[in-house]
């Protein structure tokens, strides 16, 4: 299913992106849910899928984590089932993320889906990331407050909430409506009836994540083995002193490691192309031979990218799930990065090159791309 988003992107980015929350009424016209509540409940019974149930009664909050064996204990009110990275496990839901590719792929994360009964929600809270919350079936009341330093507390060890806030947005969302919330704006959604919500989440690395990942890269590649040296060691008043120019040299040593453009690019490509949630990789059995890939594409079959697989490009380099893929066939690599579904035409004459076919076969045999049924 193709989803068409009614949105003037340049206007949205100028006025709202990372700035103000907004309700995009009827962002999707005649919205059709890509998943049913039963399918969602089934996914939350799987071991690999990250899910939680949040409920509340008389101001007391409960959280339990999947996989769930049954839902029989749940009443008709005040609970919500939330499932992470549904786009990894359920192909039709992945289509809901595509209209948001007006924003860069590397900033996009995953699709969280929630099913809530009347009164269900996770309570007032803040998120660190931008999110587009799409209303599916049912109606849900969403409130958003002004961004302000709010005290956070835990009504349950696994639930972070904020105190009640005044609303700058208070809206009953209907199917196809979209609520955009930048990081740090408090919000809460309470279902008015059984309802599905789809959260297209974004990611933004923190300085500490970047430093920690870069440090891992330095260790793996055995970079930075060069040691501090001071043939002109300056004299000082007290032997215990470390001089400002020594601190400067130490900082320069560290910056020197980061300021190697090729290494920096390679590290960031590997880092940012890794998914934060498990992928549903199912390598084909038996594996494909390169010439079979050629035949199947030539006969008109399409290759589909695995849901949640991150394929990102930095200049001429393409990174797939934490690894650079190498080929002189730039247009074919670009097609792999741009398109979710690919046919023979996307690859052009790269298909005549055995080394490209071998690379494509390796990607298919890893389960990263698969042939559409
Ligand atoms: C949801 O309940 O569907 C979204 C939760 C959130 O606000 O992050
Ligand atoms: Co939230």
Short mmCIF file of C-alpha atoms and ligand atoms in Angstrom, two decimals:
data_model
loop_
_atom_site.label_atom_id
_atom_site.label_comp_id
_atom_site.label_asym_id
_atom_site.label_seq_id
_atom_site.Cartn_x
_atom_site.Cartn_y
_atom_site.Cartn_z
CA UNK A 1 0.00 0.00 0.00
CA UNK A 2 1.26 3.48 -0.89
CA UNK A 3 0.65 6.24 1.60
CA UNK A 4 0.38 9.79 0.30
CA UNK A 5 1.19 12.47 2.80
CA UNK A 6 -0.50 15.83 2.24
CA UNK A 7 2.26 18.11 3.44
CA UNK A 8 4.16 21.08 2.15
CA UNK A 9 7.60 19.94 3.31
CA UNK A 10 9.58 23.19 2.83
CA UNK A 11 6.91 25.07 4.76
CA UNK A 12 6.77 22.38 7.47
CA UNK A 13 10.55 22.41 7.91
CA UNK A 14 10.70 26.17 8.09
CA UNK A 15 7.89 26.53 10.62
CA UNK A 16 7.80 23.34 12.68
CA UNK A 17 10.64 20.84 12.26
CA UNK A 18 12.64 20.85 15.54
CA UNK A 19 10.79 24.03 16.52
CA UNK A 20 7.07 23.69 17.30
CA UNK A 21 4.59 20.84 17.66
CA UNK A 22 1.70 20.82 15.19
CA UNK A 23 -1.33 18.74 14.26
CA UNK A 24 -1.47 17.93 10.56
CA UNK A 25 -5.19 17.30 10.14
CA UNK A 26 -5.88 14.61 7.55
CA UNK A 27 -2.18 14.28 6.76
CA UNK A 28 -3.21 10.97 5.28
CA UNK A 29 -6.59 11.02 3.56
CA UNK A 30 -8.80 7.93 3.84
CA UNK A 31 -6.25 6.30 6.10
CA UNK A 32 -6.16 2.50 6.10
CA UNK A 33 -4.32 0.75 8.94
CA UNK A 34 -1.40 -1.37 7.68
CA UNK A 35 -1.77 -3.73 10.68
CA UNK A 36 -4.64 -5.00 12.87
CA UNK A 37 -4.67 -4.97 16.69
CA UNK A 38 -4.62 -8.79 16.59
CA UNK A 39 -1.50 -8.85 14.41
CA UNK A 40 0.16 -6.35 16.75
CA UNK A 41 -0.75 -8.47 19.78
CA UNK A 42 0.72 -11.50 17.96
CA UNK A 43 4.01 -9.68 17.29
CA UNK A 44 4.28 -8.80 20.99
CA UNK A 45 4.22 -12.55 21.72
CA UNK A 46 7.46 -13.05 19.75
CA UNK A 47 10.77 -13.29 21.59
CA UNK A 48 12.73 -10.98 19.30
CA UNK A 49 10.16 -8.19 19.36
CA UNK A 50 10.48 -5.43 21.93
CA UNK A 51 7.09 -4.63 23.50
CA UNK A 52 5.47 -3.40 26.69
CA UNK A 53 2.07 -3.09 28.29
CA UNK A 54 1.34 0.06 30.25
CA UNK A 55 -1.79 0.32 32.39
CA UNK A 56 -3.08 2.53 35.14
CA UNK A 57 -5.75 2.32 37.82
CA UNK A 58 -6.57 5.04 40.34
CA UNK A 59 -3.31 6.84 39.55
CA UNK A 60 -1.18 3.71 40.01
CA UNK A 61 0.84 2.74 36.95
CA UNK A 62 1.95 -0.74 35.89
CA UNK A 63 4.43 -1.70 33.18
CA UNK A 64 5.19 -5.19 31.94
CA UNK A 65 7.51 -6.26 29.15
CA UNK A 66 6.93 -8.73 26.33
CA UNK A 67 7.01 -11.34 25.01
CA UNK A 68 3.45 -11.82 26.27
CA UNK A 69 1.75 -15.17 26.54
CA UNK A 70 -1.80 -13.96 26.88
CA UNK A 71 -3.87 -10.82 27.15
CA UNK A 72 -6.74 -12.42 29.07
CA UNK A 73 -6.00 -10.52 32.26
CA UNK A 74 -6.58 -7.11 30.67
CA UNK A 75 -9.79 -5.20 31.24
CA UNK A 76 -11.62 -2.96 28.81
CA UNK A 77 -10.06 0.29 29.96
CA UNK A 78 -6.82 2.10 30.75
CA UNK A 79 -4.14 0.05 29.05
CA UNK A 80 -1.94 0.38 26.04
CA UNK A 81 0.26 -2.14 24.21
CA UNK A 82 3.36 -0.59 22.63
CA UNK A 83 5.52 -2.46 20.12
CA UNK A 84 8.89 -1.12 18.92
CA UNK A 85 10.35 -1.33 15.42
CA UNK A 86 7.23 -2.90 13.91
CA UNK A 87 8.57 -1.96 10.45
CA UNK A 88 11.26 -4.62 11.00
CA UNK A 89 8.76 -7.42 11.48
CA UNK A 90 5.70 -6.49 9.50
CA UNK A 91 6.37 -5.40 5.95
CA UNK A 92 3.14 -3.46 5.23
CA UNK A 93 3.75 -1.08 8.15
CA UNK A 94 7.15 -0.09 6.71
CA UNK A 95 5.24 1.69 3.90
CA UNK A 96 4.06 4.21 6.47
CA UNK A 97 7.62 5.50 6.95
CA UNK A 98 8.31 6.16 3.26
CA UNK A 99 6.43 9.47 2.96
CA UNK A 100 8.74 10.83 5.65
CA UNK A 101 11.80 10.31 3.45
CA UNK A 102 11.55 14.02 2.65
CA UNK A 103 13.70 14.06 5.79
CA UNK A 104 17.10 12.30 5.66
CA UNK A 105 17.14 8.51 6.09
CA UNK A 106 20.01 8.73 8.56
CA UNK A 107 17.87 10.80 10.94
CA UNK A 108 14.97 8.36 10.80
CA UNK A 109 14.69 5.54 13.29
CA UNK A 110 11.83 3.08 13.50
CA UNK A 111 8.08 2.77 13.64
CA UNK A 112 6.53 2.16 17.05
CA UNK A 113 2.92 1.03 17.03
CA UNK A 114 0.57 1.22 19.98
CA UNK A 115 -2.90 -0.16 20.56
CA UNK A 116 -4.86 1.51 23.33
CA UNK A 117 -8.27 0.86 24.84
CA UNK A 118 -10.34 3.78 26.25
CA UNK A 119 -8.29 5.66 28.84
CA UNK A 120 -5.10 3.94 27.69
CA UNK A 121 -1.81 5.84 27.34
CA UNK A 122 1.65 6.11 28.86
CA UNK A 123 0.92 9.31 30.77
CA UNK A 124 2.51 12.75 30.47
CA UNK A 125 6.15 12.51 29.39
CA UNK A 126 8.96 13.96 27.28
CA UNK A 127 10.87 12.31 24.45
CA UNK A 128 14.43 13.09 23.35
CA UNK A 129 13.58 12.67 19.69
CA UNK A 130 11.30 14.11 17.04
CA UNK A 131 8.24 12.01 16.39
CA UNK A 132 5.30 12.00 14.01
CA UNK A 133 2.37 10.24 15.70
CA UNK A 134 -0.13 9.05 13.13
CA UNK A 135 -3.65 8.29 14.29
CA UNK A 136 -4.93 5.02 12.89
CA UNK A 137 -8.26 3.48 13.70
CA UNK A 138 -10.14 5.06 16.62
CA UNK A 139 -9.97 8.46 18.26
CA UNK A 140 -7.42 9.58 20.80
CA UNK A 141 -7.07 12.84 22.65
CA UNK A 142 -3.57 14.29 22.50
CA UNK A 143 -2.28 17.15 24.60
CA UNK A 144 1.10 18.84 24.10
CA UNK A 145 2.63 21.45 26.41
CA UNK A 146 5.22 24.17 25.95
CA UNK A 147 8.87 23.11 26.04
CA UNK A 148 10.11 23.91 29.52
CA UNK A 149 12.46 22.30 32.00
CA UNK A 150 10.00 19.92 33.69
CA UNK A 151 10.79 17.67 36.61
CA UNK A 152 10.64 14.00 35.66
CA UNK A 153 9.54 11.24 38.04
CA UNK A 154 8.95 7.50 37.88
CA UNK A 155 5.48 6.34 38.94
CA UNK A 156 6.84 2.89 38.08
CA UNK A 157 10.56 2.00 37.75
CA UNK A 158 10.11 1.53 33.97
CA UNK A 159 8.06 4.64 33.33
CA UNK A 160 9.34 8.19 33.21
CA UNK A 161 6.67 10.88 33.45
CA UNK A 162 6.39 14.62 33.99
CA UNK A 163 3.96 16.58 36.15
CA UNK A 164 0.69 17.81 34.63
CA UNK A 165 1.23 20.62 32.13
CA UNK A 166 -0.85 23.29 30.39
CA UNK A 167 -1.70 22.40 26.83
CA UNK A 168 -0.74 24.41 23.76
CA UNK A 169 -2.28 21.64 21.65
CA UNK A 170 -5.36 19.73 22.81
CA UNK A 171 -6.90 17.78 20.00
CA UNK A 172 -9.05 14.74 19.37
CA UNK A 173 -7.16 12.95 16.67
CA UNK A 174 -9.01 11.01 14.01
CA UNK A 175 -7.75 8.44 11.52
CA UNK A 176 -5.13 9.98 9.21
CA UNK A 177 -4.36 12.94 11.50
CA UNK A 178 -0.69 13.39 12.38
CA UNK A 179 0.80 15.02 15.45
CA UNK A 180 4.38 16.20 15.06
CA UNK A 181 6.30 16.73 18.32
CA UNK A 182 9.90 18.02 18.45
CA UNK A 183 12.18 16.81 21.26
CA UNK A 184 11.44 18.07 24.75
CA UNK A 185 7.78 19.08 24.43
CA UNK A 186 5.71 17.29 27.12
CA UNK A 187 2.79 15.31 25.73
CA UNK A 188 0.20 12.71 26.59
CA UNK A 189 -2.36 10.76 24.60
CA UNK A 190 -5.46 9.15 26.06
CA UNK A 191 -7.58 6.92 23.96
CA UNK A 192 -11.26 7.73 23.64
CA UNK A 193 -11.97 4.38 22.01
CA UNK A 194 -9.94 1.37 20.89
CA UNK A 195 -7.25 2.99 18.82
CA UNK A 196 -4.02 2.43 16.94
CA UNK A 197 -1.17 4.93 16.79
CA UNK A 198 1.94 4.84 14.64
CA UNK A 199 5.01 6.76 15.80
CA UNK A 200 7.60 7.51 13.14
CA UNK A 201 10.60 8.16 15.35
CA UNK A 202 13.84 9.94 14.59
CA UNK A 203 17.28 9.59 16.03
CA UNK A 204 19.88 12.18 16.92
CA UNK A 205 23.19 11.00 18.33
CA UNK A 206 24.42 12.54 21.56
CA UNK A 207 28.02 13.68 21.97
CA UNK A 208 28.70 10.81 24.35
CA UNK A 209 27.37 8.22 21.88
CA UNK A 210 29.59 9.68 19.16
CA UNK A 211 32.71 9.75 21.32
CA UNK A 212 32.09 6.25 22.63
CA UNK A 213 31.50 4.79 19.18
CA UNK A 214 34.50 6.63 17.73
CA UNK A 215 36.66 5.30 20.57
CA UNK A 216 35.53 1.74 19.73
CA UNK A 217 36.46 2.38 16.09
CA UNK A 218 39.91 3.67 17.11
CA UNK A 219 40.50 0.53 19.18
CA UNK A 220 39.27 -1.87 16.48
CA UNK A 221 41.46 -0.28 13.81
CA UNK A 222 44.39 0.18 16.16
CA UNK A 223 44.56 3.87 15.36
CA UNK A 224 46.04 6.42 17.70
CA UNK A 225 49.08 4.40 18.73
CA UNK A 226 51.29 7.47 18.34
CA UNK A 227 52.34 8.67 21.82
CA UNK A 228 52.71 12.04 23.43
CA UNK A 229 56.27 13.36 23.16
CA UNK A 230 58.02 16.49 24.42
CA UNK A 231 61.63 16.83 23.32
CA UNK A 232 61.32 20.48 24.43
CA UNK A 233 59.67 19.73 27.77
CA UNK A 234 58.97 23.14 29.33
CA UNK A 235 60.14 23.98 32.82
CA UNK A 236 57.52 24.77 35.48
CA UNK A 237 57.28 26.32 38.85
CA UNK A 238 56.09 23.12 40.55
CA UNK A 239 56.79 19.63 39.26
CA UNK A 240 53.12 18.83 39.98
CA UNK A 241 51.87 21.37 37.40
CA UNK A 242 50.43 20.47 34.01
CA UNK A 243 50.83 23.50 31.77
CA UNK A 244 48.15 24.96 29.49
CA UNK A 245 50.31 24.33 26.39
CA UNK A 246 50.61 20.68 27.44
CA UNK A 247 46.82 20.40 27.69
CA UNK A 248 46.60 22.01 24.23
CA UNK A 249 48.98 19.42 22.80
CA UNK A 250 47.03 16.57 24.37
CA UNK A 251 43.76 17.95 22.99
CA UNK A 252 45.38 18.37 19.55
CA UNK A 253 46.49 14.74 19.68
CA UNK A 254 42.90 13.66 20.24
CA UNK A 255 41.47 16.06 17.65
CA UNK A 256 44.09 14.85 15.19
CA UNK A 257 42.48 11.40 15.35
CA UNK A 258 39.03 12.80 14.63
CA UNK A 259 40.31 15.14 11.93
CA UNK A 260 41.20 12.40 9.48
CA UNK A 261 38.39 12.84 6.93
CA UNK A 262 38.57 9.30 5.50
CA UNK A 263 38.55 7.62 8.91
CA UNK A 264 35.83 9.94 10.16
CA UNK A 265 33.63 9.15 7.17
CA UNK A 266 34.24 5.42 7.46
CA UNK A 267 33.47 5.43 11.19
CA UNK A 268 30.32 7.54 10.86
CA UNK A 269 29.02 5.46 7.96
CA UNK A 270 29.48 2.26 9.97
CA UNK A 271 28.01 3.79 13.12
CA UNK A 272 24.94 5.43 11.64
CA UNK A 273 23.99 2.58 9.32
CA UNK A 274 23.47 0.22 12.25
CA UNK A 275 19.92 -0.32 13.32
CA UNK A 276 19.04 0.15 16.98
CA UNK A 277 16.65 -2.81 16.90
CA UNK A 278 17.07 -6.37 15.78
CA UNK A 279 16.48 -7.06 12.07
CA UNK A 280 14.31 -9.93 10.88
CA UNK A 281 17.06 -11.45 8.75
CA UNK A 282 16.15 -14.73 7.08
CA UNK A 283 19.02 -15.80 4.79
CA UNK A 284 17.67 -17.79 1.83
CA UNK A 285 18.24 -21.54 1.85
CA UNK A 286 19.92 -22.64 -0.34
CA UNK A 287 21.88 -19.44 -0.97
CA UNK A 288 21.68 -17.76 -4.39
CA UNK A 289 24.49 -18.08 -6.88
CA UNK A 290 25.42 -14.78 -8.58
CA UNK A 291 24.11 -15.94 -11.99
CA UNK A 292 20.77 -16.91 -10.41
CA UNK A 293 20.41 -13.33 -9.16
CA UNK A 294 21.01 -12.20 -12.74
CA UNK A 295 18.37 -14.59 -14.12
CA UNK A 296 15.72 -13.74 -11.54
CA UNK A 297 16.13 -9.99 -12.08
CA UNK A 298 16.15 -10.41 -15.87
CA UNK A 299 12.92 -12.34 -15.63
CA UNK A 300 11.33 -9.26 -14.02
CA UNK A 301 11.32 -10.15 -10.30
CA UNK A 302 11.90 -7.33 -7.85
CA UNK A 303 14.39 -7.11 -4.99
CA UNK A 304 12.97 -5.67 -1.76
CA UNK A 305 15.02 -4.12 1.04
CA UNK A 306 14.54 -5.76 4.44
CA UNK A 307 12.39 -3.62 6.76
CA UNK A 308 14.53 -1.46 9.05
CA UNK A 309 17.76 -2.10 7.09
CA UNK A 310 19.74 1.12 6.98
CA UNK A 311 21.40 1.90 3.64
CA UNK A 312 23.18 5.23 3.69
CA UNK A 313 25.50 7.07 1.39
CA UNK A 314 28.43 9.39 2.17
CA UNK A 315 29.80 10.82 -1.07
CA UNK A 316 30.51 7.71 -3.18
CA UNK A 317 30.47 5.25 -0.30
CA UNK A 318 27.41 3.20 0.59
CA UNK A 319 27.04 1.67 4.04
CA UNK A 320 24.68 -1.20 4.79
CA UNK A 321 24.01 -2.23 8.36
CA UNK A 322 27.40 -1.15 9.69
CA UNK A 323 29.54 -2.12 6.68
CA UNK A 324 30.75 -0.33 3.59
CA UNK A 325 29.88 -2.03 0.33
CA UNK A 326 32.37 -1.49 -2.42
CA UNK A 327 31.79 -1.38 -6.13
CA UNK A 328 32.84 0.84 -9.01
CA UNK A 329 29.21 0.80 -10.25
CA UNK A 330 28.12 4.10 -8.70
CA UNK A 331 24.62 4.34 -10.24
CA UNK A 332 23.80 0.79 -9.09
CA UNK A 333 25.05 1.53 -5.56
CA UNK A 334 23.05 4.74 -5.56
CA UNK A 335 19.94 2.79 -6.60
CA UNK A 336 20.45 0.38 -3.68
CA UNK A 337 20.60 3.37 -1.34
CA UNK A 338 17.64 5.25 -2.83
CA UNK A 339 15.03 2.65 -3.68
CA UNK A 340 13.25 0.21 -1.41
CA UNK A 341 12.10 -1.99 -4.32
CA UNK A 342 14.51 -2.55 -7.21
CA UNK A 343 14.21 -4.12 -10.61
CA UNK A 344 16.62 -4.96 -13.40
CA UNK A 345 16.56 -1.39 -14.74
CA UNK A 346 17.86 0.09 -11.50
CA UNK A 347 21.11 -1.84 -11.84
CA UNK A 348 21.78 -1.15 -15.51
CA UNK A 349 24.98 -2.64 -16.90
CA UNK A 350 26.31 -3.45 -13.40
CA UNK A 351 24.42 -6.73 -13.86
CA UNK A 352 26.90 -7.69 -16.58
CA UNK A 353 29.79 -7.50 -14.09
CA UNK A 354 30.40 -10.76 -12.18
CA UNK A 355 31.92 -8.89 -9.23
CA UNK A 356 28.79 -6.76 -8.83
CA UNK A 357 26.58 -9.84 -9.07
CA UNK A 358 28.72 -11.55 -6.42
CA UNK A 359 28.27 -8.56 -4.12
CA UNK A 360 24.50 -8.49 -4.73
CA UNK A 361 24.31 -12.24 -4.08
CA UNK A 362 26.17 -11.76 -0.79
CA UNK A 363 23.66 -9.07 0.26
CA UNK A 364 20.71 -11.28 -0.68
CA UNK A 365 22.30 -14.29 1.04
CA UNK A 366 22.71 -12.20 4.20
CA UNK A 367 18.95 -11.64 4.14
CA UNK A 368 19.33 -7.88 3.56
CA UNK A 369 17.39 -7.90 0.30
CA UNK A 370 14.90 -10.51 -0.78
CA UNK A 371 12.92 -11.30 -3.91
CA UNK A 372 9.31 -10.20 -3.76
CA UNK A 373 6.91 -13.16 -3.78
C1 LIG B 1 1.82 6.13 21.94
O1 LIG B 1 1.27 5.97 23.02
O2 LIG B 1 1.41 5.62 20.90
C2 LIG B 1 2.99 7.03 21.80
C3 LIG B 1 3.66 7.21 23.08
C4 LIG B 1 4.48 8.46 23.04
O3 LIG B 1 3.96 9.53 23.21
O4 LIG B 1 5.70 8.42 22.89
CO1 LIG B 2 6.11 10.32 23.53
#
